[in-house]
PDB file of C-alpha atoms in Angstrom:
ATOM      1  CA  MET A 177       9.736   3.744 -14.831  1.00  0.00           C
ATOM      2  CA  LYS A 178       6.641   5.921 -15.152  1.00  0.00           C
ATOM      3  CA  LYS A 179       5.223   8.023 -12.363  1.00  0.00           C
ATOM      4  CA  SER A 180       1.797   6.439 -12.918  1.00  0.00           C
ATOM      5  CA  VAL A 181       3.136   3.067 -11.716  1.00  0.00           C
ATOM      6  CA  LEU A 182       4.133   4.632  -8.405  1.00  0.00           C
ATOM      7  CA  THR A 183       0.888   6.607  -8.148  1.00  0.00           C
ATOM      8  CA  ARG A 184      -1.257   3.485  -8.614  1.00  0.00           C
ATOM      9  CA  TYR A 185       0.724   1.682  -5.936  1.00  0.00           C
ATOM     10  CA  ARG A 186       0.498   4.608  -3.505  1.00  0.00           C
ATOM     11  CA  VAL A 187      -3.262   4.968  -3.906  1.00  0.00           C
ATOM     12  CA  MET A 188      -3.846   1.260  -3.336  1.00  0.00           C
ATOM     13  CA  ALA A 189      -1.423   1.201  -0.389  1.00  0.00           C
ATOM     14  CA  TYR A 190      -3.358   3.961   1.376  1.00  0.00           C
ATOM     15  CA  ILE A 191      -6.756   2.450   0.593  1.00  0.00           C
ATOM     16  CA  THR A 192      -5.649  -0.995   1.748  1.00  0.00           C
ATOM     17  CA  ALA A 193      -4.082   0.393   4.932  1.00  0.00           C
ATOM     18  CA  VAL A 194      -7.136   2.468   5.864  1.00  0.00           C
ATOM     19  CA  LEU A 195      -9.504  -0.437   5.237  1.00  0.00           C
ATOM     20  CA  LEU A 196      -7.323  -2.758   7.303  1.00  0.00           C
ATOM     21  CA  VAL A 197      -7.277  -0.312  10.214  1.00  0.00           C
ATOM     22  CA  LEU A 198     -11.079   0.010   9.978  1.00  0.00           C
ATOM     23  CA  LEU A 199     -11.404  -3.772   9.841  1.00  0.00           C
ATOM     24  CA  THR A 200      -9.207  -4.148  12.905  1.00  0.00           C
ATOM     25  CA  VAL A 201     -11.298  -1.605  14.822  1.00  0.00           C
ATOM     26  CA  GLY A 202     -14.462  -3.386  13.694  1.00  0.00           C
ATOM     27  CA  VAL A 203     -13.220  -6.793  14.801  1.00  0.00           C
ATOM     28  CA  ILE A 204     -12.195  -5.381  18.186  1.00  0.00           C
ATOM     29  CA  GLY A 205     -15.643  -3.842  18.567  1.00  0.00           C
ATOM     30  CA  LYS A 206     -17.366  -7.027  17.481  1.00  0.00           C
ATOM     31  CA  ARG A 207     -15.319  -9.674  19.283  1.00  0.00           C
ATOM     32  CA  LEU A 208     -13.719  -8.027  22.305  1.00  0.00           C
ATOM     33  CA  LEU A 209     -16.232  -5.333  23.208  1.00  0.00           C
ATOM     34  CA  ASP A 210     -19.296  -7.275  22.071  1.00  0.00           C
ATOM     35  CA  LEU A 211     -20.871  -4.160  20.533  1.00  0.00           C
ATOM     36  CA  ASP A 212     -24.055  -4.455  18.499  1.00  0.00           C
ATOM     37  CA  GLY A 213     -24.034  -3.431  14.858  1.00  0.00           C
ATOM     38  CA  PHE A 214     -20.443  -4.347  14.077  1.00  0.00           C
ATOM     39  CA  ASP A 215     -21.364  -7.587  12.273  1.00  0.00           C
ATOM     40  CA  SER A 216     -22.361  -5.926   9.011  1.00  0.00           C
ATOM     41  CA  PHE A 217     -19.551  -3.360   9.293  1.00  0.00           C
ATOM     42  CA  VAL A 218     -16.921  -6.100   9.605  1.00  0.00           C
ATOM     43  CA  THR A 219     -18.469  -8.020   6.717  1.00  0.00           C
ATOM     44  CA  VAL A 220     -18.572  -5.046   4.332  1.00  0.00           C
ATOM     45  CA  VAL A 221     -15.124  -3.716   5.220  1.00  0.00           C
ATOM     46  CA  GLY A 222     -13.637  -7.230   5.156  1.00  0.00           C
ATOM     47  CA  ILE A 223     -14.960  -7.916   1.668  1.00  0.00           C
ATOM     48  CA  ALA A 224     -13.818  -4.508   0.411  1.00  0.00           C
ATOM     49  CA  HIS A 225     -10.348  -4.983   1.901  1.00  0.00           C
ATOM     50  CA  GLY A 226     -10.070  -8.481   0.426  1.00  0.00           C
ATOM     51  CA  TRP A 227     -10.895  -7.417  -3.120  1.00  0.00           C
ATOM     52  CA  LEU A 228      -8.854  -4.244  -3.020  1.00  0.00           C
ATOM     53  CA  TYR A 229      -5.907  -6.114  -1.515  1.00  0.00           C
ATOM     54  CA  VAL A 230      -5.803  -8.172  -4.706  1.00  0.00           C
ATOM     55  CA  LEU A 231      -5.423  -4.933  -6.692  1.00  0.00           C
ATOM     56  CA  TYR A 232      -2.772  -3.800  -4.212  1.00  0.00           C
ATOM     57  CA  LEU A 233      -0.860  -7.033  -4.841  1.00  0.00           C
ATOM     58  CA  ILE A 234      -0.968  -6.506  -8.597  1.00  0.00           C
ATOM     59  CA  PHE A 235       0.186  -2.884  -8.414  1.00  0.00           C
ATOM     60  CA  ALA A 236       2.848  -3.605  -5.779  1.00  0.00           C
ATOM     61  CA  PHE A 237       4.228  -6.488  -7.805  1.00  0.00           C
ATOM     62  CA  ASP A 238       4.272  -4.319 -10.936  1.00  0.00           C
ATOM     63  CA  LEU A 239       6.139  -1.572  -9.090  1.00  0.00           C
ATOM     64  CA  GLY A 240       8.577  -4.021  -7.490  1.00  0.00           C
ATOM     65  CA  SER A 241       9.419  -5.677 -10.777  1.00  0.00           C
ATOM     66  CA  LYS A 242       9.968  -2.323 -12.501  1.00  0.00           C
ATOM     67  CA  MET A 243      12.162  -1.151  -9.609  1.00  0.00           C
ATOM     68  CA  LYS A 244      14.031  -4.480  -9.757  1.00  0.00           C
ATOM     69  CA  MET A 245      13.492  -5.090  -6.035  1.00  0.00           C
ATOM     70  CA  PRO A 246      15.056  -8.152  -4.426  1.00  0.00           C
ATOM     71  CA  VAL A 247      12.540 -10.932  -3.752  1.00  0.00           C
ATOM     72  CA  GLY A 248      12.655 -10.531   0.036  1.00  0.00           C
ATOM     73  CA  ARG A 249      11.930  -6.828  -0.123  1.00  0.00           C
ATOM     74  CA  GLN A 250       9.141  -7.370  -2.636  1.00  0.00           C
ATOM     75  CA  LEU A 251       7.539  -9.959  -0.363  1.00  0.00           C
ATOM     76  CA  TRP A 252       7.645  -7.484   2.508  1.00  0.00           C
ATOM     77  CA  VAL A 253       5.910  -4.864   0.321  1.00  0.00           C
ATOM     78  CA  LEU A 254       3.267  -7.409  -0.697  1.00  0.00           C
ATOM     79  CA  LEU A 255       2.633  -8.492   2.907  1.00  0.00           C
ATOM     80  CA  ALA A 256       2.421  -4.913   4.194  1.00  0.00           C
ATOM     81  CA  GLY A 257      -1.240  -4.862   3.202  1.00  0.00           C
ATOM     82  CA  THR A 258      -1.997  -7.547   5.781  1.00  0.00           C
ATOM     83  CA  ILE A 259      -0.443  -5.856   8.829  1.00  0.00           C
ATOM     84  CA  PRO A 260      -2.383  -2.877  10.238  1.00  0.00           C
ATOM     85  CA  THR A 261      -0.534   0.425   9.583  1.00  0.00           C
ATOM     86  CA  ALA A 262       2.476  -1.294   7.963  1.00  0.00           C
ATOM     87  CA  ALA A 263       1.449  -0.205   4.467  1.00  0.00           C
ATOM     88  CA  PHE A 264       1.732   3.453   5.499  1.00  0.00           C
ATOM     89  CA  PHE A 265       5.392   3.067   6.465  1.00  0.00           C
ATOM     90  CA  VAL A 266       6.336   0.732   3.635  1.00  0.00           C
ATOM     91  CA  GLU A 267       4.667   3.029   1.073  1.00  0.00           C
ATOM     92  CA  ARG A 268       6.663   6.014   2.287  1.00  0.00           C
ATOM     93  CA  ARG A 269       9.947   4.121   2.052  1.00  0.00           C
ATOM     94  CA  VAL A 270       9.180   2.669  -1.381  1.00  0.00           C
ATOM     95  CA  THR A 271       8.204   6.119  -2.642  1.00  0.00           C
ATOM     96  CA  ARG A 272      11.511   7.585  -1.473  1.00  0.00           C
ATOM     97  CA  GLU A 273      13.352   4.828  -3.335  1.00  0.00           C
ATOM     98  CA  ALA A 274      11.242   5.077  -6.488  1.00  0.00           C
ATOM     99  CA  GLU A 275      11.316   8.841  -7.021  1.00  0.00           C
ATOM    100  CA  PRO A 276      14.983   8.951  -8.125  1.00  0.00           C
ATOM    101  CA  LEU A 277      14.275   6.116 -10.590  1.00  0.00           C
ATOM    102  CA  ILE A 278      11.356   8.041 -12.050  1.00  0.00           C
ATOM    103  CA  ALA A 279      13.483  11.181 -12.325  1.00  0.00           C
ATOM    104  CA  GLN A 280      16.298   9.202 -13.934  1.00  0.00           C
ATOM    105  CA  ASP A 281      13.974   7.757 -16.555  1.00  0.00           C
ATOM    106  CA  ALA A 282      12.532  11.201 -17.222  1.00  0.00           C
ATOM    107  CA  GLY A 283      16.047  12.481 -17.948  1.00  0.00           C
ATOM    108  CA  THR A 284      16.307  14.826 -15.000  1.00  0.00           C
ATOM    109  CA  THR A 285      18.393  14.716 -11.895  1.00  0.00           C
ATOM    110  CA  PRO A 286      16.726  13.705  -8.615  1.00  0.00           C
ATOM    111  CA  ALA A 287      17.374  17.193  -7.197  1.00  0.00           C
ATOM    112  CA  ALA A 288      15.584  18.848 -10.120  1.00  0.00           C
ATOM    113  CA  ALA A 289      12.687  16.385  -9.797  1.00  0.00           C
ATOM    114  CA  GLN A 290      12.449  17.163  -6.068  1.00  0.00           C
ATOM    115  CA  ARG A 291      12.091  20.889  -6.816  1.00  0.00           C
ATOM    116  CA  VAL A 292       9.265  20.208  -9.279  1.00  0.00           C
ATOM    117  CA  MET A 293       7.290  18.024  -6.803  1.00  0.00           C
TER     118      MET A 293
END
């Protein structure tokens, strides 16, 4: 497995998670606090999150299939982009599991790869 597969997933996981947190804050401001000006914010952030979530799904599925994840775990990774802050935790765990696979494919030991990173 190439490092670029993991990097693409990580970037999209962070972007998706940040946008979802912003969307959640916007919806709270719009619906619960009845603040003015949150209508357009929620619309823009919601559209951005929706489109970028599709990219997240593609990259997460690509990573999961290359890591040979079980279906249940892969579904959890795919759904992490819909639960505020979950993508941060899931990304960290997936990265820890993927780094030894990347090092193995590169022909180095995980300990040597850890020293390089």
